[in-house]
mmCIF file of N, CA and C in Angstrom:
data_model
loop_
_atom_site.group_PDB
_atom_site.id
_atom_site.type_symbol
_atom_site.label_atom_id
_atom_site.label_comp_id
_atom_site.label_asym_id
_atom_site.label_seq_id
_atom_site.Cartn_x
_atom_site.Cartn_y
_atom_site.Cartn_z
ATOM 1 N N UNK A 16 14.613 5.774 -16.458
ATOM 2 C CA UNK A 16 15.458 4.928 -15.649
ATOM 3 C C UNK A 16 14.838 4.779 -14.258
ATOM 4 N N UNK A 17 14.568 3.492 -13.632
ATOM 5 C CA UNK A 17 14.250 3.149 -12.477
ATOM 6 C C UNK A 17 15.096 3.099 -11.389
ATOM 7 N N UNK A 18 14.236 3.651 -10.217
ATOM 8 C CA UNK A 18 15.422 3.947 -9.245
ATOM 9 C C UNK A 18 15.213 3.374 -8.091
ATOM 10 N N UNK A 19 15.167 2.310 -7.537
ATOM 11 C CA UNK A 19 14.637 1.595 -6.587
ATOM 12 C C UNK A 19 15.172 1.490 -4.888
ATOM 13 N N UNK A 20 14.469 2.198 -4.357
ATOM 14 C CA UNK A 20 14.867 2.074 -2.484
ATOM 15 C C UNK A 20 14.888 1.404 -2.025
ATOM 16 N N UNK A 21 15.164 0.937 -0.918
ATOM 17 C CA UNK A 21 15.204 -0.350 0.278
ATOM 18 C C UNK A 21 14.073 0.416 1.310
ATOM 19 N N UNK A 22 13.155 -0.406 1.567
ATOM 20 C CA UNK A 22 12.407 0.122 2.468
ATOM 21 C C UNK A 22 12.683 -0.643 3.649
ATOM 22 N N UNK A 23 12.563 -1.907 3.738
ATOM 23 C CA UNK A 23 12.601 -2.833 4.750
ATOM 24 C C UNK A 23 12.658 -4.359 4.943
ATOM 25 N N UNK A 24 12.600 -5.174 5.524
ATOM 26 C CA UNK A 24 13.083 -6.529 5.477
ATOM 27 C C UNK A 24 10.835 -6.754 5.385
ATOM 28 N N UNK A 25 10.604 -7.762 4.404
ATOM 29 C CA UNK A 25 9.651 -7.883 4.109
ATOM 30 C C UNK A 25 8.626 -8.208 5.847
ATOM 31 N N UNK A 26 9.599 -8.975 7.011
ATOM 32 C CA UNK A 26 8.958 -9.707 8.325
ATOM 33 C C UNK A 26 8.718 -8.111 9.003
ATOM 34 N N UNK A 27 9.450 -6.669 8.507
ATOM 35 C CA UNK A 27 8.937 -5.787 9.623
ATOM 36 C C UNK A 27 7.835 -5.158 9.152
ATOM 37 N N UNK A 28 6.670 -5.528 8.289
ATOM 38 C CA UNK A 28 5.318 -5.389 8.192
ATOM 39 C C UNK A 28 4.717 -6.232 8.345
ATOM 40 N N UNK A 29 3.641 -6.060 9.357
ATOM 41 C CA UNK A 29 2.501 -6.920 9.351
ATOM 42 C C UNK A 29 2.293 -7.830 9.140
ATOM 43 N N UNK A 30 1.665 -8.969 9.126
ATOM 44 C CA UNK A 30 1.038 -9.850 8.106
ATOM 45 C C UNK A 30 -0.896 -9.159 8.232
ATOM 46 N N UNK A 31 -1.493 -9.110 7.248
ATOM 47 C CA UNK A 31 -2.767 -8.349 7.011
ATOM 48 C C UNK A 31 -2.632 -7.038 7.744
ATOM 49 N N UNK A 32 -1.677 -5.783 7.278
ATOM 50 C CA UNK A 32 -0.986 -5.007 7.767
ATOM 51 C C UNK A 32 -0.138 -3.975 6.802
ATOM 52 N N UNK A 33 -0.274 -3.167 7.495
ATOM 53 C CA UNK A 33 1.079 -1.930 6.634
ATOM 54 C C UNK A 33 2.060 -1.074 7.168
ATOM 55 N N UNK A 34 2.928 -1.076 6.907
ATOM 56 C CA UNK A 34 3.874 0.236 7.358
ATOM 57 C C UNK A 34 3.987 1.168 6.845
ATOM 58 N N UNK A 35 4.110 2.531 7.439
ATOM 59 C CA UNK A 35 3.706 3.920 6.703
ATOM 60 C C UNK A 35 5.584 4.527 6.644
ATOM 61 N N UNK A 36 5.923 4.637 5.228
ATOM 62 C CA UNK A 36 6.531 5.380 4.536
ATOM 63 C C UNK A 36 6.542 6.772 4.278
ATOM 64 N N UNK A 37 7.072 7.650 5.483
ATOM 65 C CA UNK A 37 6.893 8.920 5.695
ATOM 66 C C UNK A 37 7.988 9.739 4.586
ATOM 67 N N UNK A 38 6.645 11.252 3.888
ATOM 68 C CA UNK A 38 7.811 11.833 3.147
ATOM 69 C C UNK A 38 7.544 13.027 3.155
ATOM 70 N N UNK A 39 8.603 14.134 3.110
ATOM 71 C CA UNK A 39 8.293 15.089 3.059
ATOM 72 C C UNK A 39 7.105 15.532 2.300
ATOM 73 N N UNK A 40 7.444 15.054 1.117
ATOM 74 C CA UNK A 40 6.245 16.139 -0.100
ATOM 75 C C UNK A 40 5.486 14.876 -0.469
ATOM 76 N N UNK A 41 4.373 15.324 -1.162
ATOM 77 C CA UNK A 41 3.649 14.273 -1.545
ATOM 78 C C UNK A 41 2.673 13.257 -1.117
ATOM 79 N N UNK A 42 2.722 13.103 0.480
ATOM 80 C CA UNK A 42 2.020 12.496 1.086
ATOM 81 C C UNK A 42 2.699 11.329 1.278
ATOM 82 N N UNK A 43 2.444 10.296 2.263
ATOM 83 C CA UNK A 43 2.956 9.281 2.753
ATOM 84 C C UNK A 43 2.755 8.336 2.299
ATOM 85 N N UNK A 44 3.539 6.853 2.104
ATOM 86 C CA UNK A 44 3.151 5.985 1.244
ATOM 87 C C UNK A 44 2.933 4.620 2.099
ATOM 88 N N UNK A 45 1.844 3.809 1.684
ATOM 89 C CA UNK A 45 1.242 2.753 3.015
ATOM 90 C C UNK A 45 1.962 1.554 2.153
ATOM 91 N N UNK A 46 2.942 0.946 2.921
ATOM 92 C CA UNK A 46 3.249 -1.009 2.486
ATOM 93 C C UNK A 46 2.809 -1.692 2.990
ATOM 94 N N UNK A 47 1.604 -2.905 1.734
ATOM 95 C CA UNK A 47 0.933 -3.858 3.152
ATOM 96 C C UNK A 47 1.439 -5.181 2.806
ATOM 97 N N UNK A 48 1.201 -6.113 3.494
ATOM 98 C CA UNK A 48 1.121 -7.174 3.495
ATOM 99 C C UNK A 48 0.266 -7.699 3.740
ATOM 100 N N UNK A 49 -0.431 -8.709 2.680
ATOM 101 C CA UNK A 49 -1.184 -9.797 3.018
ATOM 102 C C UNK A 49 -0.667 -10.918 3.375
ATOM 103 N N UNK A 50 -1.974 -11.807 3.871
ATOM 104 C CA UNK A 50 -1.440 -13.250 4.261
ATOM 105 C C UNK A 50 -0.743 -14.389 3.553
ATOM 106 N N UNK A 51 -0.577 -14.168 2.244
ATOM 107 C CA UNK A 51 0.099 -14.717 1.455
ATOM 108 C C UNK A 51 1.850 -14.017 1.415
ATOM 109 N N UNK A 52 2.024 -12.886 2.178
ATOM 110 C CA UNK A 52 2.801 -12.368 1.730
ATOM 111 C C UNK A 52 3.681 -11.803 0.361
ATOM 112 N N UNK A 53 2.304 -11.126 0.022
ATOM 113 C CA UNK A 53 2.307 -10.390 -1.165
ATOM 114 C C UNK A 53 2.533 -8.777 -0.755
ATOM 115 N N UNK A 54 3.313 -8.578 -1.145
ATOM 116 C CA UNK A 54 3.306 -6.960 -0.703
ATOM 117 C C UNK A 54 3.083 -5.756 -1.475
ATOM 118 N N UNK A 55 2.523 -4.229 -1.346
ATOM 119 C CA UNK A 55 1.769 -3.850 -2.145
ATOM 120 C C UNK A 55 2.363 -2.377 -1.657
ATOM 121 N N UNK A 56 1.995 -1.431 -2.974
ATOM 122 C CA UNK A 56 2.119 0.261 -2.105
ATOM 123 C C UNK A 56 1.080 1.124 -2.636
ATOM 124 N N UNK A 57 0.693 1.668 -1.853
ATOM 125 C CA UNK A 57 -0.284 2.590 -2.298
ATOM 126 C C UNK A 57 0.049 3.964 -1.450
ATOM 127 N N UNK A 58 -0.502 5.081 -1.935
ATOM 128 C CA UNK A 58 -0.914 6.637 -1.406
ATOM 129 C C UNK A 58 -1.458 6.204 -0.440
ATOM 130 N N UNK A 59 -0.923 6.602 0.850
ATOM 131 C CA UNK A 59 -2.069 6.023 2.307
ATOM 132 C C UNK A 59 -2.867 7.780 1.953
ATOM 133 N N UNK A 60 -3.599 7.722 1.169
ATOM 134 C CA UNK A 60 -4.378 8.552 1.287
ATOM 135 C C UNK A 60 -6.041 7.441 0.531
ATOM 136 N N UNK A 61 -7.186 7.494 1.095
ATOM 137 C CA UNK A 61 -8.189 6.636 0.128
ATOM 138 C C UNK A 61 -8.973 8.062 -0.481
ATOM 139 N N UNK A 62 -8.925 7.387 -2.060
ATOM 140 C CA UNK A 62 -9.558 8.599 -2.926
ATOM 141 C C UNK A 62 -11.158 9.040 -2.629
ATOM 142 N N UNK A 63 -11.410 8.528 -1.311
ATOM 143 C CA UNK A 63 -12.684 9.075 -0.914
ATOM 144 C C UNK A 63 -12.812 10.319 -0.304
ATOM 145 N N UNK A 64 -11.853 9.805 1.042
ATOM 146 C CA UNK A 64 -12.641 11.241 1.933
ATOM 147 C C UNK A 64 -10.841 11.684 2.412
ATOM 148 N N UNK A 65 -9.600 10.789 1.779
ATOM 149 C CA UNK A 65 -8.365 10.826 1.933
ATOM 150 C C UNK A 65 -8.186 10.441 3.287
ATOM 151 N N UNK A 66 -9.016 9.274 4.067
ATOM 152 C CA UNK A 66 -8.778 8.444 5.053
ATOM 153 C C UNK A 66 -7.088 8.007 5.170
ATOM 154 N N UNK A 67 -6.621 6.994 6.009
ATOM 155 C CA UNK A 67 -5.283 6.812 5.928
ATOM 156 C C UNK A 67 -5.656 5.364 5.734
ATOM 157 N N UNK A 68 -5.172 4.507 4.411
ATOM 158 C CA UNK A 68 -5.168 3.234 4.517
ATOM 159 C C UNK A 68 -4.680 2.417 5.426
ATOM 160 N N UNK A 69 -3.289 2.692 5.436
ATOM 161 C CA UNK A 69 -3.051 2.039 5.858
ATOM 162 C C UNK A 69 -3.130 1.734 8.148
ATOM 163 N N UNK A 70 -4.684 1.881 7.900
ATOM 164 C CA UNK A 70 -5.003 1.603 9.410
ATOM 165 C C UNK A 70 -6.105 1.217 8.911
ATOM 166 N N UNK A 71 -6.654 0.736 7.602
ATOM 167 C CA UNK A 71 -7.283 -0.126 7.245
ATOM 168 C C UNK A 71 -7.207 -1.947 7.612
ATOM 169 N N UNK A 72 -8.144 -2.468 7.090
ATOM 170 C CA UNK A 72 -8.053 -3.931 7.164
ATOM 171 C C UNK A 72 -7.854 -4.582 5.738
ATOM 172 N N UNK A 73 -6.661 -5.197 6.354
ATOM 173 C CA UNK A 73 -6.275 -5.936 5.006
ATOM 174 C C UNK A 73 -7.208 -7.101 4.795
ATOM 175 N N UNK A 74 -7.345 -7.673 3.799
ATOM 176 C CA UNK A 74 -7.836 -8.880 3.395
ATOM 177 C C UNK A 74 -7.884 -9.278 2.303
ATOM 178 N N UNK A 75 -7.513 -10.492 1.610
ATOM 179 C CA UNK A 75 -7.226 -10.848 0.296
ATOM 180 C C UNK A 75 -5.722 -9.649 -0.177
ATOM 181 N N UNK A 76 -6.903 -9.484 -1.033
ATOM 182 C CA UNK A 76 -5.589 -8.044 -1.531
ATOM 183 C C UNK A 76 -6.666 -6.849 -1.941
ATOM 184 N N UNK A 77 -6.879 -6.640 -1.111
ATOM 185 C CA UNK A 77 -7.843 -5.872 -0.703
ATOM 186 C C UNK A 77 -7.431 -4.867 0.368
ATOM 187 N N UNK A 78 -7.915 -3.374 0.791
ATOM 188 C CA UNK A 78 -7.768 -3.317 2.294
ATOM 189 C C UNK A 78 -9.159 -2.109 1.948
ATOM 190 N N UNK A 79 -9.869 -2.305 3.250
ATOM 191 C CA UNK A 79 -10.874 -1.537 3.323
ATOM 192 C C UNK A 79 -10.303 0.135 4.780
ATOM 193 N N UNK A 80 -10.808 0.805 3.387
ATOM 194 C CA UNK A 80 -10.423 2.054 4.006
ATOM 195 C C UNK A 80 -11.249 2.423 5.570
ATOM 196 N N UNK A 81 -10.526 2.484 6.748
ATOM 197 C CA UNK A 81 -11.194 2.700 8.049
ATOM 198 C C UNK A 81 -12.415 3.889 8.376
ATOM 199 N N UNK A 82 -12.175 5.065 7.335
ATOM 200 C CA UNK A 82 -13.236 5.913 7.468
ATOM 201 C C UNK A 82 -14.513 5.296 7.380
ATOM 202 N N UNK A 83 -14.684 4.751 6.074
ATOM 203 C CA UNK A 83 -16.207 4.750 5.500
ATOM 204 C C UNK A 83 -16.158 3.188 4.805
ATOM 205 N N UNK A 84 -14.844 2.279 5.027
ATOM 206 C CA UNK A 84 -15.075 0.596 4.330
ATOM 207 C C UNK A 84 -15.170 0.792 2.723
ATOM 208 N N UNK A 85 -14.480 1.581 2.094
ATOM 209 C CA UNK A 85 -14.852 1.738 0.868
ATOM 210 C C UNK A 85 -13.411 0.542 0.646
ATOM 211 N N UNK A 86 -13.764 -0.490 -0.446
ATOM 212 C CA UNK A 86 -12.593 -1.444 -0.031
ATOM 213 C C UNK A 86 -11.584 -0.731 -1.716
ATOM 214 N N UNK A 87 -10.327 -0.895 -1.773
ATOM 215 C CA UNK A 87 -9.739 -0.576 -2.900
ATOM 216 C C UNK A 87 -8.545 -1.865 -2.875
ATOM 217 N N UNK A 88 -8.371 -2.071 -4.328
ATOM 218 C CA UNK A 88 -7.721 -3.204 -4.485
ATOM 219 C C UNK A 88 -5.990 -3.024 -4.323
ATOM 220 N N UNK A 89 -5.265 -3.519 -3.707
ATOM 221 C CA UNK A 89 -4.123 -3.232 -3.253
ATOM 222 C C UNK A 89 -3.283 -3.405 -4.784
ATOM 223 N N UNK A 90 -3.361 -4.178 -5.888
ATOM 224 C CA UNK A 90 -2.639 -3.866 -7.335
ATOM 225 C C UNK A 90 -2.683 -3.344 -7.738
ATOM 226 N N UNK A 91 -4.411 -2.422 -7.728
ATOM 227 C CA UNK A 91 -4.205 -1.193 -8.780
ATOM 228 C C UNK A 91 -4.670 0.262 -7.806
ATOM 229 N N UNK A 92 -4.780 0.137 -6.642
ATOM 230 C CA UNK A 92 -4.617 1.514 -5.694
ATOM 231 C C UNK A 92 -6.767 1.877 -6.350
ATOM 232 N N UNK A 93 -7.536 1.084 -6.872
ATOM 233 C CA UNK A 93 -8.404 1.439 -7.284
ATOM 234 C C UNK A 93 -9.584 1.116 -6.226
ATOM 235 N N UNK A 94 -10.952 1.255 -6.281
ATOM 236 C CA UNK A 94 -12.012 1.236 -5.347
ATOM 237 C C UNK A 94 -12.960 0.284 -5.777
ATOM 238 N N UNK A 95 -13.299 -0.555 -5.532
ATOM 239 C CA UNK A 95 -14.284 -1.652 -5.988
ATOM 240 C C UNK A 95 -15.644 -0.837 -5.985
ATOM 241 N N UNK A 96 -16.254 -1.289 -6.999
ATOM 242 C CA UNK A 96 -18.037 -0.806 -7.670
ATOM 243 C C UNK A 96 -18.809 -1.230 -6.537
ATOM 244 N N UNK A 97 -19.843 -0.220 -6.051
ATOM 245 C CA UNK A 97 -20.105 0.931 -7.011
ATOM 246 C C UNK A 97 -19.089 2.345 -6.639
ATOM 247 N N UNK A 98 -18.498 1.744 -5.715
ATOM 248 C CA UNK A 98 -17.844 3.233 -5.640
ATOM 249 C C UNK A 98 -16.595 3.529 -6.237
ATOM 250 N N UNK A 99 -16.200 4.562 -6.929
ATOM 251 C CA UNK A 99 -15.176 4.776 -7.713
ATOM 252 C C UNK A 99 -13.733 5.771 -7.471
ATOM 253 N N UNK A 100 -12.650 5.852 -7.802
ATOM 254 C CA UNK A 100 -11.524 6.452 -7.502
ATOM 255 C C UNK A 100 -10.317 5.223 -7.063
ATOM 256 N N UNK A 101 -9.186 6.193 -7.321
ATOM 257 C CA UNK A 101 -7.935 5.152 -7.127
ATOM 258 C C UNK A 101 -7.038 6.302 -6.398
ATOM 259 N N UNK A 102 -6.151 5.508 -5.348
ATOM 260 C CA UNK A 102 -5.099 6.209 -4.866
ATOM 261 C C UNK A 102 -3.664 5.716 -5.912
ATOM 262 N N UNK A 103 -3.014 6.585 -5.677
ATOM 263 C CA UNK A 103 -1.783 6.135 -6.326
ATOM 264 C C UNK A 103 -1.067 4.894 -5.930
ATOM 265 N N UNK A 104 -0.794 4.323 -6.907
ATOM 266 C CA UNK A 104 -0.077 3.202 -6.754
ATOM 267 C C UNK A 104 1.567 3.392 -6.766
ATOM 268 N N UNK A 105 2.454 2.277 -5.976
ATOM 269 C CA UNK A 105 3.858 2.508 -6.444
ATOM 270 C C UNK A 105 4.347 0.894 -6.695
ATOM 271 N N UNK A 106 5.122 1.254 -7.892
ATOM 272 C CA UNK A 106 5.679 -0.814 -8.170
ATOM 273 C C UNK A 106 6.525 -0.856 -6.718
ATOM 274 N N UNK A 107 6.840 -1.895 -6.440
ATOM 275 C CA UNK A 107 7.401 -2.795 -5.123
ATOM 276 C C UNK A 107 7.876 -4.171 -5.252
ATOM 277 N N UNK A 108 9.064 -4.182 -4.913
ATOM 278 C CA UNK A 108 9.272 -5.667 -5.403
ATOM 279 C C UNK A 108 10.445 -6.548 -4.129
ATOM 280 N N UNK A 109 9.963 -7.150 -3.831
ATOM 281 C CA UNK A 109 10.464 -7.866 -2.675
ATOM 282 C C UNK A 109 11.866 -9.148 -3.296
ATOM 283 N N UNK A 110 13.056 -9.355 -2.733
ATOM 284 C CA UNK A 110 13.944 -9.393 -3.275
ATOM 285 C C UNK A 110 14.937 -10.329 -1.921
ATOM 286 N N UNK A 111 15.080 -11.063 -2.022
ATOM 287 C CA UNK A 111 15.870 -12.218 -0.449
ATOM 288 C C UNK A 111 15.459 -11.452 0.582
ATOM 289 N N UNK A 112 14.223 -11.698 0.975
ATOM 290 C CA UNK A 112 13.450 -10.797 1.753
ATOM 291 C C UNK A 112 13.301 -9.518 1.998
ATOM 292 N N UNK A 113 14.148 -8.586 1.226
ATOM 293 C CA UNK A 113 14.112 -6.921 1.226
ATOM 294 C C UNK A 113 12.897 -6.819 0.538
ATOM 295 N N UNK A 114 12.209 -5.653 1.081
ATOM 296 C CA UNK A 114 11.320 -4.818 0.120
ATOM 297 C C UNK A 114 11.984 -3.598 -0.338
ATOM 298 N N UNK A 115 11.829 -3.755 -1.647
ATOM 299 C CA UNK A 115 11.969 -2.146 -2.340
ATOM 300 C C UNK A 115 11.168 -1.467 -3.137
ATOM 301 N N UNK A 116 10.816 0.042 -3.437
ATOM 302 C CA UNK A 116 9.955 1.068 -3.746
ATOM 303 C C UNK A 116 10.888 1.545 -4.609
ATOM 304 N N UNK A 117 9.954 1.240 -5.724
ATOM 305 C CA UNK A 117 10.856 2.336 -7.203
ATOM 306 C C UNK A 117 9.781 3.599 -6.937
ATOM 307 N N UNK A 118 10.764 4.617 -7.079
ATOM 308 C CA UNK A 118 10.410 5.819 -6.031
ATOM 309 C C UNK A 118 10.569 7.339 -8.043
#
């Protein structure tokens, strides 16, 4: 059974941008927005060196991790070739402008 949160009104992130979803356990979770206003969640952790994405640069649907530019694709939390690893992904679904995190 899915259990879905309210995080925020889709306009208080960014546009090519994220807001960080603070949690106790588990590590923190990055919401971005691209310029299309597509919105996305990932582990703000990047499966490289565990940089914080989301102080990355968004682009496309893309965001390149700020440590080292390793870029990972914002749908599947994964790392574009040649370099490899994925952060966790979370579904997100935006709704009369709410965003919500099935948690």
């Amino acid at each position: 059974m899915s259990q879905w949160q309210e995080v925020c009104d889709v306009n208080d992130i960014p546009v090519l941008g994220a807001r960080v979803l603070k949690r106790a356990e588990g590590g923190d979770i990055a919401v971005f927005r691209n310029s299309v206003d597509k919105v996305f969640a990932l582990l703000d952790r990047c499966p490289h060196k565990g940089g914080p994405l989301s102080q990355g640069i968004v682009f496309g649907e893309k965001v390149a991790c700020p440590l080292h530019n390793w870029n990972i694709e914002l749908n599947t939390g994964c790392a574009t070739a040649p370099d490899e690893g994925c952060a966790q992904r979370f579904a997100i679904k935006v709704e009369a402008g709410r965003v919500f995190i099935e948690l």
